[in-house]
PDB file of C-alpha atoms in Angstrom:
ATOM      1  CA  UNK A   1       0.000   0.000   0.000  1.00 81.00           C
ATOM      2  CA  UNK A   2       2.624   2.680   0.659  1.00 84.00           C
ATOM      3  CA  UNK A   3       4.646   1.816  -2.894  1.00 87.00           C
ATOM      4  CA  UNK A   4       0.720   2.614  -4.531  1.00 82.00           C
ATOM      5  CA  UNK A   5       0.711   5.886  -2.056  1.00 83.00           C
ATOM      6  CA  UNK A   6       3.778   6.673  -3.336  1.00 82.00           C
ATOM      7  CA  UNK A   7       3.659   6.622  -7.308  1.00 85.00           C
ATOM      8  CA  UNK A   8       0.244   8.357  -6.852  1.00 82.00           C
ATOM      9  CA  UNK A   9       1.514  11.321  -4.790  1.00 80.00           C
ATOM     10  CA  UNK A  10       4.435  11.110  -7.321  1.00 79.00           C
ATOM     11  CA  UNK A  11       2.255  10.688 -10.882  1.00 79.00           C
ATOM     12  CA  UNK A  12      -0.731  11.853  -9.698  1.00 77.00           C
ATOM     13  CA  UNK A  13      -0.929  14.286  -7.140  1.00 74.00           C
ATOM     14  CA  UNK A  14       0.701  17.279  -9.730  1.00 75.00           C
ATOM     15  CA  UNK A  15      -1.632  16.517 -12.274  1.00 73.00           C
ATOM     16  CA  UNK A  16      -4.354  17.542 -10.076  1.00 70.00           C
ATOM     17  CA  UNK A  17      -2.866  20.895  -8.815  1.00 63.00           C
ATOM     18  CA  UNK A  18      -2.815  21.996 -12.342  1.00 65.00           C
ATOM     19  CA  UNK A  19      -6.434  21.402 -12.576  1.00 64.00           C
ATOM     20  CA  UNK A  20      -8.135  24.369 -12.938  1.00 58.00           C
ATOM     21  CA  UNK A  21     -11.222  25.493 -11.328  1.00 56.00           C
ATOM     22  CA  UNK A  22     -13.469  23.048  -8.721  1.00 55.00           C
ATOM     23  CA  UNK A  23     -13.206  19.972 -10.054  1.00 54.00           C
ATOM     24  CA  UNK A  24     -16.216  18.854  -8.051  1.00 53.00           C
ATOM     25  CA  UNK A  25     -18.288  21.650  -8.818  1.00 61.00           C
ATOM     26  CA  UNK A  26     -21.557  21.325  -7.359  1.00 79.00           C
ATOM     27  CA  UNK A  27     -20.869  17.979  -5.775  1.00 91.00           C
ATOM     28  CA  UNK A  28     -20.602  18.409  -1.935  1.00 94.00           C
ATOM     29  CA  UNK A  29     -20.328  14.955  -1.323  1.00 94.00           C
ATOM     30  CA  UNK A  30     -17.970  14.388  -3.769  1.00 92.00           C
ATOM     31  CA  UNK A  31     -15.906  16.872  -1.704  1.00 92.00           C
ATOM     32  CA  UNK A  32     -16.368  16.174   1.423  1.00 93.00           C
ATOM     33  CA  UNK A  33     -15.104  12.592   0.324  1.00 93.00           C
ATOM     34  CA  UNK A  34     -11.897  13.815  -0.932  1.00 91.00           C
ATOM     35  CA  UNK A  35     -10.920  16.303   2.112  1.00 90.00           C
ATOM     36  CA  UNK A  36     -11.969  13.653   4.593  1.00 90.00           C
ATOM     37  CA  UNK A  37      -9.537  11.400   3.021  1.00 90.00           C
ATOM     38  CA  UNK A  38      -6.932  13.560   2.601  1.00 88.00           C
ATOM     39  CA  UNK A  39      -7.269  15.687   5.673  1.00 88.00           C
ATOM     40  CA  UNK A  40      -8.994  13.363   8.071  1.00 86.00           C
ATOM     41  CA  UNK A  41      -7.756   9.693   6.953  1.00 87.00           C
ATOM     42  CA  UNK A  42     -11.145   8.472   7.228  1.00 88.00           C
ATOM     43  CA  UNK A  43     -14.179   8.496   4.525  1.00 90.00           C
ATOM     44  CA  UNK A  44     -17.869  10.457   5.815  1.00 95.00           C
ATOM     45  CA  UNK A  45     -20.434   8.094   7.050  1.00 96.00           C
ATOM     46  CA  UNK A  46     -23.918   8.839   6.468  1.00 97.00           C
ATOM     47  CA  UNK A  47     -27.185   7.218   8.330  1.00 97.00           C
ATOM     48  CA  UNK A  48     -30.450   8.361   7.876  1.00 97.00           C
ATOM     49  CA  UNK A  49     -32.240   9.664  10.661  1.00 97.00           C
ATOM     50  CA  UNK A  50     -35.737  10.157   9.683  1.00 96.00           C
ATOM     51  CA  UNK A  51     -38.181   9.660   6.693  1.00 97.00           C
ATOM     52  CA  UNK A  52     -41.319  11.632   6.854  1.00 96.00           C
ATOM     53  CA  UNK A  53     -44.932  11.749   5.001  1.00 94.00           C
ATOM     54  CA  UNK A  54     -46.247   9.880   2.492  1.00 93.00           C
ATOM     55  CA  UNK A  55     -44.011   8.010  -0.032  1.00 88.00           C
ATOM     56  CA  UNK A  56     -44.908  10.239  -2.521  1.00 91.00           C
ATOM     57  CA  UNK A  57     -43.521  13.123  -0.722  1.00 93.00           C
ATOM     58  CA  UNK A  58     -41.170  11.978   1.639  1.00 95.00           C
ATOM     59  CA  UNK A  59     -38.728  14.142   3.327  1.00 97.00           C
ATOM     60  CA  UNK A  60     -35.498  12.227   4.632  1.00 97.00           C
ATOM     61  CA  UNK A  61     -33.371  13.492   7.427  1.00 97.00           C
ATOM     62  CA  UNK A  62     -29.604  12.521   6.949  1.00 98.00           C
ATOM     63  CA  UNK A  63     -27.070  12.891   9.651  1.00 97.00           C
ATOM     64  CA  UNK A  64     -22.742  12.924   8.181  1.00 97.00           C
ATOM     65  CA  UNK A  65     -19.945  12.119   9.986  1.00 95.00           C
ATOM     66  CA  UNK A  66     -16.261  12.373   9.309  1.00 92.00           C
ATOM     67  CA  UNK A  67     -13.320  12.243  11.708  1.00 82.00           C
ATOM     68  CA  UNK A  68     -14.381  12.346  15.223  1.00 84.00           C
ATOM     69  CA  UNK A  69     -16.820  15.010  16.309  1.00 82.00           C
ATOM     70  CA  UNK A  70     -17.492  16.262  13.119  1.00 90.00           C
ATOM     71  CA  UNK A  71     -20.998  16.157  12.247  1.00 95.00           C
ATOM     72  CA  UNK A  72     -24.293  17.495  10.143  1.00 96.00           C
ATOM     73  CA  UNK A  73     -27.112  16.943   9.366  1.00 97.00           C
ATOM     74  CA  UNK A  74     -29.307  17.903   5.874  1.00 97.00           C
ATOM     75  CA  UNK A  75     -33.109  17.215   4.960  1.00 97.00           C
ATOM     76  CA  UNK A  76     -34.686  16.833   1.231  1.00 97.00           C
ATOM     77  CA  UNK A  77     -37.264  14.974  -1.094  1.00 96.00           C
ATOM     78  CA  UNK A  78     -34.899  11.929  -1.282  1.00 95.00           C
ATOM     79  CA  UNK A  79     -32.268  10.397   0.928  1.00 96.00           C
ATOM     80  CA  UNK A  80     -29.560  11.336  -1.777  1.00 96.00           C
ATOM     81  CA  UNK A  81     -30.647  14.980  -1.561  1.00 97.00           C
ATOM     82  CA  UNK A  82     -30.574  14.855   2.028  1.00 97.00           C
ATOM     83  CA  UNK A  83     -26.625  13.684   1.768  1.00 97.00           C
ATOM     84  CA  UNK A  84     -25.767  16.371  -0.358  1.00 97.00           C
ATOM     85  CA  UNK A  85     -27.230  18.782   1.883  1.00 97.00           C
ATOM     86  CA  UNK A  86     -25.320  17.341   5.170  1.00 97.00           C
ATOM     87  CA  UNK A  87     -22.401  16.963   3.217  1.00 96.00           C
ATOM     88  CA  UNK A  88     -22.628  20.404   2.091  1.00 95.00           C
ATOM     89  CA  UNK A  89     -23.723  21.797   5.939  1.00 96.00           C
ATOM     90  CA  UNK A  90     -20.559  19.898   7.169  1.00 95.00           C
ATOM     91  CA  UNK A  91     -18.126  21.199   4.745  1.00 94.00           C
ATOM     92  CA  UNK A  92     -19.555  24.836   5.310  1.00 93.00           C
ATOM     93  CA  UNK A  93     -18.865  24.091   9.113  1.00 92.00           C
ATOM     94  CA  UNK A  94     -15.384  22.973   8.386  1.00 90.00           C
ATOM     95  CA  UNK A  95     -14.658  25.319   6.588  1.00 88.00           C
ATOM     96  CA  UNK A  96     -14.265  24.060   2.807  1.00 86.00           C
ATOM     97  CA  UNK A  97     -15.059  26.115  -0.143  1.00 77.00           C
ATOM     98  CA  UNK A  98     -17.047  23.836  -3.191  1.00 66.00           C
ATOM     99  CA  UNK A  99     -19.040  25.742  -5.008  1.00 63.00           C
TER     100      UNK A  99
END
């Protein structure tokens, strides 16, 4: 594992501080997925807290963690909206610019 670690900070690493722009745009947990492995050494973990009304309008509650302590939580129509939204709230919280 360390010789992979190695040729991709090597081969890989430069390539993607050339990038210009966001490469993840308007994909918080996309994100939040890359600067909790990089920064934190540990991927987010979501669980979904709640699901409310009738399946035809449901509203999920999602709560994201990453590293210890660090936690949000984001609501929406569908349980993949509602990660996007905690992963966005938890990035805002840490700090972490994606848009």
């Amino acid at each position: 594992m360390k010789a992979v670690e190695k040729i991709f900070q090597k081969l890989f690493l430069p390539e993607c501080d050339r990038l210009e722009g966001d490469v993840w745009g308007d994909n918080p947990k996309g994100k939040l997925q890359e600067y909790s492995q990089r920064v934190l050494r540990t991927g987010p973990h979501y669980q979904v807290l709640s699901r409310e009304g009738p399946a035809h309008a449901a509203v999920f509650t999602v709560e994201v963690r990453a590293g210890e302590g660090r936690t949000a939580r984001g609501r929406g129509r569908s349980r993949h909206e509602a990660e996007r939204n905690a992963a966005a709230e938890l990035l805002k919280h840490l700090g972490v610019e994606f848009r």
